[in-house]
GROMACS .gro file of C-alpha atoms in nm:
model
  395
    1UNK     CA    1   3.826  -2.759  -3.573
    2UNK     CA    2   3.945  -2.551  -3.818
    3UNK     CA    3   3.615  -2.528  -4.059
    4UNK     CA    4   3.378  -2.424  -3.783
    5UNK     CA    5   3.649  -2.169  -3.720
    6UNK     CA    6   3.675  -2.022  -4.156
    7UNK     CA    7   3.258  -2.059  -4.117
    8UNK     CA    8   3.269  -1.809  -3.819
    9UNK     CA    9   3.491  -1.591  -3.971
   10UNK     CA   10   3.300  -1.534  -4.317
   11UNK     CA   11   3.012  -1.475  -4.116
   12UNK     CA   12   3.201  -1.213  -3.898
   13UNK     CA   13   3.327  -1.069  -4.250
   14UNK     CA   14   2.898  -1.031  -4.341
   15UNK     CA   15   2.843  -0.935  -4.119
   16UNK     CA   16   3.137  -0.636  -4.120
   17UNK     CA   17   3.049  -0.609  -4.437
   18UNK     CA   18   2.717  -0.481  -4.373
   19UNK     CA   19   2.889  -0.148  -4.288
   20UNK     CA   20   2.865  -0.029  -4.528
   21UNK     CA   21   2.466   0.067  -4.499
   22UNK     CA   22   2.642   0.325  -4.217
   23UNK     CA   23   2.455   0.403  -3.946
   24UNK     CA   24   2.021   0.417  -3.991
   25UNK     CA   25   1.799   0.524  -3.704
   26UNK     CA   26   1.512   0.368  -3.715
   27UNK     CA   27   1.337  -0.013  -3.599
   28UNK     CA   28   1.131  -0.121  -3.905
   29UNK     CA   29   1.450  -0.361  -4.022
   30UNK     CA   30   1.507  -0.444  -3.635
   31UNK     CA   31   1.119  -0.532  -3.631
   32UNK     CA   32   1.174  -0.752  -3.888
   33UNK     CA   33   1.432  -0.902  -3.797
   34UNK     CA   34   1.301  -0.994  -3.448
   35UNK     CA   35   0.982  -1.152  -3.584
   36UNK     CA   36   1.155  -1.434  -3.810
   37UNK     CA   37   1.340  -1.457  -3.548
   38UNK     CA   38   1.065  -1.529  -3.283
   39UNK     CA   39   1.103  -1.216  -3.084
   40UNK     CA   40   1.369  -1.315  -2.902
   41UNK     CA   41   1.399  -0.946  -2.702
   42UNK     CA   42   0.979  -1.061  -2.576
   43UNK     CA   43   1.153  -1.317  -2.356
   44UNK     CA   44   1.373  -1.128  -2.107
   45UNK     CA   45   1.325  -0.877  -1.867
   46UNK     CA   46   1.602  -0.631  -1.913
   47UNK     CA   47   1.690  -0.279  -1.791
   48UNK     CA   48   1.704  -0.042  -2.066
   49UNK     CA   49   2.034   0.242  -2.033
   50UNK     CA   50   2.037   0.548  -2.313
   51UNK     CA   51   2.243   0.909  -2.241
   52UNK     CA   52   2.578   1.034  -2.339
   53UNK     CA   53   2.891   0.943  -2.105
   54UNK     CA   54   2.854   0.640  -1.848
   55UNK     CA   55   2.628   0.388  -2.021
   56UNK     CA   56   2.913   0.162  -2.036
   57UNK     CA   57   3.021   0.133  -1.696
   58UNK     CA   58   2.640   0.174  -1.536
   59UNK     CA   59   2.580  -0.147  -1.743
   60UNK     CA   60   2.870  -0.297  -1.597
   61UNK     CA   61   2.774  -0.152  -1.231
   62UNK     CA   62   2.375  -0.305  -1.293
   63UNK     CA   63   2.513  -0.604  -1.470
   64UNK     CA   64   2.716  -0.730  -1.195
   65UNK     CA   65   2.558  -0.586  -0.849
   66UNK     CA   66   2.236  -0.888  -1.085
   67UNK     CA   67   2.530  -1.172  -1.067
   68UNK     CA   68   2.595  -1.118  -0.753
   69UNK     CA   69   2.240  -1.138  -0.700
   70UNK     CA   70   2.288  -1.499  -0.836
   71UNK     CA   71   2.041  -1.365  -1.160
   72UNK     CA   72   2.156  -1.513  -1.434
   73UNK     CA   73   2.239  -1.200  -1.641
   74UNK     CA   74   2.274  -1.083  -2.032
   75UNK     CA   75   2.511  -0.802  -2.090
   76UNK     CA   76   2.508  -0.606  -2.404
   77UNK     CA   77   2.672  -0.329  -2.472
   78UNK     CA   78   2.892  -0.094  -2.759
   79UNK     CA   79   3.169  -0.024  -2.899
   80UNK     CA   80   3.386  -0.306  -2.864
   81UNK     CA   81   3.743  -0.250  -2.799
   82UNK     CA   82   3.965  -0.619  -2.907
   83UNK     CA   83   3.704  -0.907  -2.994
   84UNK     CA   84   3.307  -0.822  -3.158
   85UNK     CA   85   3.247  -1.061  -2.849
   86UNK     CA   86   3.280  -0.844  -2.607
   87UNK     CA   87   2.913  -0.721  -2.689
   88UNK     CA   88   2.721  -0.994  -2.611
   89UNK     CA   89   2.809  -1.202  -2.221
   90UNK     CA   90   2.641  -1.377  -2.065
   91UNK     CA   91   2.795  -1.325  -1.632
   92UNK     CA   92   3.033  -1.234  -1.742
   93UNK     CA   93   3.148  -1.456  -2.030
   94UNK     CA   94   3.202  -1.339  -2.378
   95UNK     CA   95   2.941  -1.514  -2.657
   96UNK     CA   96   3.104  -1.838  -2.786
   97UNK     CA   97   3.289  -1.866  -3.138
   98UNK     CA   98   3.033  -2.125  -3.249
   99UNK     CA   99   2.762  -1.975  -3.137
  100UNK     CA  100   2.848  -1.629  -3.339
  101UNK     CA  101   2.828  -1.889  -3.674
  102UNK     CA  102   2.533  -2.066  -3.554
  103UNK     CA  103   2.375  -1.717  -3.491
  104UNK     CA  104   2.493  -1.497  -3.774
  105UNK     CA  105   2.420  -1.853  -4.031
  106UNK     CA  106   2.036  -1.812  -3.904
  107UNK     CA  107   1.961  -1.366  -3.983
  108UNK     CA  108   2.202  -1.403  -4.285
  109UNK     CA  109   1.935  -1.703  -4.434
  110UNK     CA  110   1.680  -1.412  -4.371
  111UNK     CA  111   1.803  -1.119  -4.450
  112UNK     CA  112   1.913  -1.314  -4.803
  113UNK     CA  113   1.456  -1.357  -4.877
  114UNK     CA  114   1.397  -1.021  -4.837
  115UNK     CA  115   1.480  -0.665  -4.977
  116UNK     CA  116   1.643  -0.480  -4.647
  117UNK     CA  117   1.985  -0.427  -4.633
  118UNK     CA  118   2.033  -0.395  -4.249
  119UNK     CA  119   2.308  -0.235  -4.104
  120UNK     CA  120   2.580  -0.344  -3.914
  121UNK     CA  121   2.402  -0.225  -3.485
  122UNK     CA  122   2.089  -0.412  -3.618
  123UNK     CA  123   2.229  -0.762  -3.675
  124UNK     CA  124   2.435  -0.759  -3.335
  125UNK     CA  125   2.098  -0.618  -3.216
  126UNK     CA  126   1.980  -0.920  -3.228
  127UNK     CA  127   2.251  -1.153  -3.293
  128UNK     CA  128   2.226  -1.061  -2.853
  129UNK     CA  129   1.941  -1.139  -2.819
  130UNK     CA  130   1.899  -1.433  -2.970
  131UNK     CA  131   2.140  -1.622  -2.756
  132UNK     CA  132   2.014  -1.478  -2.467
  133UNK     CA  133   1.713  -1.591  -2.517
  134UNK     CA  134   1.850  -1.927  -2.600
  135UNK     CA  135   2.104  -1.928  -2.285
  136UNK     CA  136   1.795  -1.896  -2.071
  137UNK     CA  137   1.871  -1.502  -1.848
  138UNK     CA  138   1.619  -1.411  -1.622
  139UNK     CA  139   1.770  -1.027  -1.755
  140UNK     CA  140   1.968  -0.852  -1.990
  141UNK     CA  141   2.118  -0.491  -1.926
  142UNK     CA  142   2.081  -0.372  -2.261
  143UNK     CA  143   2.288  -0.024  -2.376
  144UNK     CA  144   2.165   0.127  -2.676
  145UNK     CA  145   2.423   0.250  -2.934
  146UNK     CA  146   2.341   0.628  -3.048
  147UNK     CA  147   1.991   0.801  -2.877
  148UNK     CA  148   1.741   0.660  -2.802
  149UNK     CA  149   1.389   0.713  -3.031
  150UNK     CA  150   1.509   0.509  -3.265
  151UNK     CA  151   1.789   0.275  -3.189
  152UNK     CA  152   1.771  -0.069  -3.268
  153UNK     CA  153   1.768  -0.161  -2.901
  154UNK     CA  154   1.439   0.008  -2.811
  155UNK     CA  155   1.272  -0.246  -2.900
  156UNK     CA  156   1.203  -0.352  -2.567
  157UNK     CA  157   0.966  -0.318  -2.308
  158UNK     CA  158   1.203  -0.246  -1.965
  159UNK     CA  159   1.168  -0.334  -1.629
  160UNK     CA  160   1.373   0.010  -1.629
  161UNK     CA  161   1.462   0.359  -1.823
  162UNK     CA  162   1.773   0.407  -1.683
  163UNK     CA  163   1.897   0.817  -1.831
  164UNK     CA  164   2.330   0.935  -1.787
  165UNK     CA  165   2.442   1.234  -1.819
  166UNK     CA  166   2.310   1.378  -2.118
  167UNK     CA  167   2.554   1.598  -2.300
  168UNK     CA  168   2.630   1.752  -2.671
  169UNK     CA  169   2.765   1.505  -2.936
  170UNK     CA  170   2.688   1.250  -3.175
  171UNK     CA  171   2.434   1.603  -3.323
  172UNK     CA  172   2.425   1.544  -3.680
  173UNK     CA  173   2.220   1.248  -3.618
  174UNK     CA  174   2.043   1.379  -3.290
  175UNK     CA  175   2.043   1.678  -3.326
  176UNK     CA  176   2.236   2.091  -3.291
  177UNK     CA  177   2.082   2.179  -2.964
  178UNK     CA  178   2.095   1.974  -2.648
  179UNK     CA  179   1.683   1.920  -2.639
  180UNK     CA  180   1.697   1.768  -2.948
  181UNK     CA  181   1.952   1.564  -2.765
  182UNK     CA  182   1.815   1.480  -2.399
  183UNK     CA  183   1.472   1.396  -2.668
  184UNK     CA  184   1.632   1.090  -2.851
  185UNK     CA  185   1.781   1.017  -2.501
  186UNK     CA  186   1.466   1.004  -2.375
  187UNK     CA  187   1.261   0.787  -2.672
  188UNK     CA  188   1.346   0.491  -2.428
  189UNK     CA  189   1.082   0.590  -2.188
  190UNK     CA  190   0.780   0.399  -2.202
  191UNK     CA  191   0.404   0.388  -2.068
  192UNK     CA  192   0.337   0.360  -1.758
  193UNK     CA  193   0.774   0.199  -1.674
  194UNK     CA  194   1.023   0.352  -1.340
  195UNK     CA  195   1.258   0.543  -1.524
  196UNK     CA  196   1.542   0.690  -1.333
  197UNK     CA  197   1.781   0.996  -1.436
  198UNK     CA  198   2.151   1.054  -1.310
  199UNK     CA  199   2.105   1.514  -1.232
  200UNK     CA  200   2.124   1.647  -1.553
  201UNK     CA  201   2.119   1.986  -1.741
  202UNK     CA  202   1.835   2.181  -1.690
  203UNK     CA  203   1.725   2.149  -2.063
  204UNK     CA  204   1.747   1.771  -2.040
  205UNK     CA  205   1.573   1.780  -1.691
  206UNK     CA  206   1.301   1.969  -1.816
  207UNK     CA  207   1.266   1.713  -2.190
  208UNK     CA  208   1.239   1.421  -1.889
  209UNK     CA  209   0.999   1.505  -1.724
  210UNK     CA  210   0.803   1.610  -1.998
  211UNK     CA  211   0.846   1.255  -2.146
  212UNK     CA  212   0.752   1.067  -1.874
  213UNK     CA  213   0.402   1.247  -1.784
  214UNK     CA  214   0.340   1.233  -2.123
  215UNK     CA  215   0.437   0.879  -2.055
  216UNK     CA  216   0.334   0.830  -1.701
  217UNK     CA  217   0.567   0.626  -1.640
  218UNK     CA  218   0.741   0.775  -1.280
  219UNK     CA  219   1.039   0.931  -1.286
  220UNK     CA  220   1.327   0.944  -1.078
  221UNK     CA  221   1.673   1.183  -0.979
  222UNK     CA  222   1.953   1.053  -0.838
  223UNK     CA  223   2.035   1.280  -0.581
  224UNK     CA  224   2.351   1.174  -0.396
  225UNK     CA  225   2.609   0.964  -0.532
  226UNK     CA  226   2.669   0.625  -0.328
  227UNK     CA  227   2.891   0.647  -0.021
  228UNK     CA  228   3.062   0.290  -0.062
  229UNK     CA  229   3.359   0.180  -0.224
  230UNK     CA  230   3.342   0.206  -0.606
  231UNK     CA  231   3.593  -0.037  -0.879
  232UNK     CA  232   3.595   0.239  -1.149
  233UNK     CA  233   3.754   0.524  -1.106
  234UNK     CA  234   3.653   0.872  -1.048
  235UNK     CA  235   3.397   1.098  -0.814
  236UNK     CA  236   3.159   1.088  -1.165
  237UNK     CA  237   3.111   0.697  -1.050
  238UNK     CA  238   2.993   0.783  -0.728
  239UNK     CA  239   2.748   0.912  -0.939
  240UNK     CA  240   2.691   0.611  -1.144
  241UNK     CA  241   2.651   0.363  -0.865
  242UNK     CA  242   2.381   0.571  -0.737
  243UNK     CA  243   2.186   0.553  -1.049
  244UNK     CA  244   2.227   0.198  -1.027
  245UNK     CA  245   2.157   0.167  -0.703
  246UNK     CA  246   1.856   0.334  -0.820
  247UNK     CA  247   1.764   0.099  -1.129
  248UNK     CA  248   1.786  -0.201  -0.923
  249UNK     CA  249   1.550  -0.030  -0.612
  250UNK     CA  250   1.255   0.029  -0.910
  251UNK     CA  251   1.295  -0.288  -1.140
  252UNK     CA  252   1.230  -0.486  -0.873
  253UNK     CA  253   1.515  -0.781  -0.942
  254UNK     CA  254   1.569  -0.922  -0.586
  255UNK     CA  255   1.949  -0.757  -0.506
  256UNK     CA  256   2.047  -0.762  -0.149
  257UNK     CA  257   2.225  -0.473  -0.033
  258UNK     CA  258   2.541  -0.655   0.054
  259UNK     CA  259   2.568  -0.774  -0.231
  260UNK     CA  260   2.446  -0.447  -0.421
  261UNK     CA  261   2.783  -0.280  -0.186
  262UNK     CA  262   2.952  -0.616  -0.343
  263UNK     CA  263   2.847  -0.579  -0.677
  264UNK     CA  264   2.979  -0.259  -0.757
  265UNK     CA  265   3.296  -0.233  -0.508
  266UNK     CA  266   3.358  -0.567  -0.742
  267UNK     CA  267   3.286  -0.429  -1.088
  268UNK     CA  268   3.599  -0.379  -1.384
  269UNK     CA  269   3.455  -0.231  -1.737
  270UNK     CA  270   3.819  -0.190  -1.995
  271UNK     CA  271   3.846   0.149  -2.128
  272UNK     CA  272   3.788   0.353  -1.834
  273UNK     CA  273   4.045   0.494  -1.705
  274UNK     CA  274   4.220   0.154  -1.718
  275UNK     CA  275   4.539   0.070  -1.588
  276UNK     CA  276   4.770  -0.166  -1.792
  277UNK     CA  277   5.123  -0.164  -1.485
  278UNK     CA  278   5.240   0.171  -1.372
  279UNK     CA  279   5.275   0.298  -1.714
  280UNK     CA  280   4.944   0.405  -1.949
  281UNK     CA  281   4.655   0.458  -1.791
  282UNK     CA  282   4.374   0.436  -2.139
  283UNK     CA  283   4.030   0.577  -2.129
  284UNK     CA  284   3.757   0.641  -2.399
  285UNK     CA  285   3.690   1.013  -2.322
  286UNK     CA  286   3.591   1.066  -2.693
  287UNK     CA  287   3.323   1.395  -2.643
  288UNK     CA  288   3.433   1.730  -2.412
  289UNK     CA  289   3.166   1.597  -2.118
  290UNK     CA  290   3.367   1.327  -2.107
  291UNK     CA  291   3.716   1.461  -2.140
  292UNK     CA  292   3.600   1.681  -1.799
  293UNK     CA  293   3.553   1.396  -1.613
  294UNK     CA  294   3.881   1.277  -1.735
  295UNK     CA  295   4.033   1.551  -1.639
  296UNK     CA  296   3.884   1.549  -1.250
  297UNK     CA  297   3.994   1.126  -1.279
  298UNK     CA  298   4.303   1.214  -1.321
  299UNK     CA  299   4.344   1.451  -1.082
  300UNK     CA  300   4.218   1.289  -0.793
  301UNK     CA  301   4.513   0.966  -0.818
  302UNK     CA  302   4.748   1.136  -0.950
  303UNK     CA  303   4.702   1.594  -0.809
  304UNK     CA  304   4.812   1.879  -0.987
  305UNK     CA  305   5.123   1.678  -1.229
  306UNK     CA  306   5.124   1.700  -1.564
  307UNK     CA  307   5.151   1.388  -1.810
  308UNK     CA  308   5.191   1.268  -2.173
  309UNK     CA  309   4.853   1.239  -2.290
  310UNK     CA  310   4.853   1.055  -2.646
  311UNK     CA  311   4.504   1.115  -2.831
  312UNK     CA  312   4.318   1.069  -3.161
  313UNK     CA  313   3.950   1.067  -3.228
  314UNK     CA  314   3.725   1.033  -3.519
  315UNK     CA  315   3.554   1.354  -3.748
  316UNK     CA  316   3.254   1.360  -3.618
  317UNK     CA  317   3.384   1.453  -3.229
  318UNK     CA  318   3.489   1.786  -3.135
  319UNK     CA  319   3.882   1.798  -3.153
  320UNK     CA  320   3.902   2.117  -2.999
  321UNK     CA  321   3.752   2.142  -2.737
  322UNK     CA  322   3.799   1.810  -2.629
  323UNK     CA  323   4.212   1.936  -2.674
  324UNK     CA  324   4.158   2.230  -2.467
  325UNK     CA  325   3.941   2.088  -2.210
  326UNK     CA  326   4.231   1.796  -2.127
  327UNK     CA  327   4.489   2.089  -2.135
  328UNK     CA  328   4.522   2.164  -1.749
  329UNK     CA  329   4.700   1.832  -1.748
  330UNK     CA  330   4.858   1.758  -2.025
  331UNK     CA  331   5.272   1.768  -2.083
  332UNK     CA  332   5.236   1.717  -2.449
  333UNK     CA  333   5.031   1.555  -2.726
  334UNK     CA  334   5.114   1.267  -2.912
  335UNK     CA  335   4.765   1.280  -3.174
  336UNK     CA  336   4.761   0.964  -3.408
  337UNK     CA  337   4.577   0.864  -3.656
  338UNK     CA  338   4.272   0.601  -3.560
  339UNK     CA  339   4.230   0.259  -3.777
  340UNK     CA  340   3.846   0.314  -3.886
  341UNK     CA  341   3.689   0.552  -4.165
  342UNK     CA  342   3.532   0.821  -3.966
  343UNK     CA  343   3.962   0.852  -3.864
  344UNK     CA  344   4.028   1.190  -3.793
  345UNK     CA  345   4.390   1.375  -3.927
  346UNK     CA  346   4.570   1.363  -3.654
  347UNK     CA  347   4.789   1.656  -3.865
  348UNK     CA  348   4.445   1.838  -3.859
  349UNK     CA  349   4.423   1.830  -3.461
  350UNK     CA  350   4.767   2.010  -3.484
  351UNK     CA  351   4.713   2.371  -3.507
  352UNK     CA  352   4.423   2.345  -3.157
  353UNK     CA  353   4.728   2.239  -2.953
  354UNK     CA  354   4.855   2.478  -2.653
  355UNK     CA  355   5.134   2.272  -2.555
  356UNK     CA  356   5.390   2.031  -2.769
  357UNK     CA  357   5.205   1.781  -2.967
  358UNK     CA  358   5.348   1.605  -3.175
  359UNK     CA  359   5.249   1.392  -3.503
  360UNK     CA  360   5.247   1.032  -3.608
  361UNK     CA  361   5.193   0.867  -3.912
  362UNK     CA  362   5.110   0.564  -3.650
  363UNK     CA  363   4.932   0.439  -3.304
  364UNK     CA  364   5.234   0.188  -3.329
  365UNK     CA  365   5.562   0.495  -3.335
  366UNK     CA  366   5.384   0.684  -3.077
  367UNK     CA  367   5.352   0.382  -2.889
  368UNK     CA  368   5.678   0.250  -2.909
  369UNK     CA  369   5.821   0.645  -2.829
  370UNK     CA  370   5.606   0.674  -2.527
  371UNK     CA  371   5.718   0.368  -2.334
  372UNK     CA  372   6.037   0.507  -2.301
  373UNK     CA  373   5.833   0.834  -2.124
  374UNK     CA  374   5.895   0.898  -1.757
  375UNK     CA  375   5.609   0.854  -1.492
  376UNK     CA  376   5.296   0.742  -1.690
  377UNK     CA  377   5.133   0.789  -2.027
  378UNK     CA  378   4.698   0.908  -2.060
  379UNK     CA  379   4.529   0.708  -2.383
  380UNK     CA  380   4.280   0.936  -2.541
  381UNK     CA  381   3.969   1.035  -2.701
  382UNK     CA  382   3.894   0.745  -2.923
  383UNK     CA  383   3.760   0.398  -2.775
  384UNK     CA  384   3.833   0.282  -3.070
  385UNK     CA  385   4.178   0.412  -3.046
  386UNK     CA  386   4.157   0.210  -2.703
  387UNK     CA  387   4.052  -0.051  -2.852
  388UNK     CA  388   4.339  -0.050  -3.024
  389UNK     CA  389   4.616   0.075  -2.756
  390UNK     CA  390   4.487  -0.192  -2.540
  391UNK     CA  391   4.570  -0.536  -2.874
  392UNK     CA  392   4.923  -0.344  -2.972
  393UNK     CA  393   5.010  -0.353  -2.535
  394UNK     CA  394   4.889  -0.670  -2.497
  395UNK     CA  395   5.105  -0.829  -2.766
   0.00000   0.00000   0.00000
């Protein structure tokens, strides 16, 4: 057993070393790897989900409904919060350690014989599809990593393309206007494949309508929220649930009304208004649009009460705008570093705060201090921060 574990650890180190190649938008490396692996992505029908906010929640709901209907369901999402294996699941169970090792060993052999250096996300995407195909999945739910048009997952020919709310984010990669960002997200729309979308800004609507017309793809915008019970917190999740119902209807995969309702009511998704006991609430609101949604969800649960907010984010985000959006529910901010190479210096954020703010040298220090606070504490900002907090609070 120890040798198998050490082999897996070595291969995971090789995978994480691929992060030095950064983010490279484009499909060339992914297609090359898929071809060498026998094109596993062509063997599984899938729902392909893009957008700025709500992708993970929508994917979790889709997978829950499909599982409820008895379909062997693959799920690929990112980023993970604590373990890499969270990204790759079948029927709610994470990919086993030995399957990670076997897949990465095969992929590494292919890479070492080529002149190309794939990124972390490209390798992870191929690993996921290879395992899904080997395990004989009936259907897959696939979340884009970033954008859509040039995202590694955009090698699929989906049953349905699903577009969650689109907002400004990742401007340095996707474009500096909402129209440019929407054009990248719309890149998952495929010829004659149905498209379902959440309600969108008029600029985004125009982009999606034009792209769908170009591809002769039927396009539906959901126009009312889900009326039943939803397992995730916030009115925005009712719109996500309506999007899921529309996607399943468009995809033609058998799911009865009862199975749909049970899947949506029973879904869980870590890091999205997740409660740990009565004290901690964790939510990965990593851009202004998500922060606005979080504020509405918080007030729906706690009314007008203000709360201490533990916050950290990455340097490619909009900390000033996010903090300003969160301020109406904040009694004070507790600013921490994020354990990521792109983590923003917490001291640089103090000037954005119009309520009392404390800067910490570590998340551990802040958690220790806030563990003594009366009432709930909200941990938000980067999903990487939420993952770190989950790990530390669970030990």
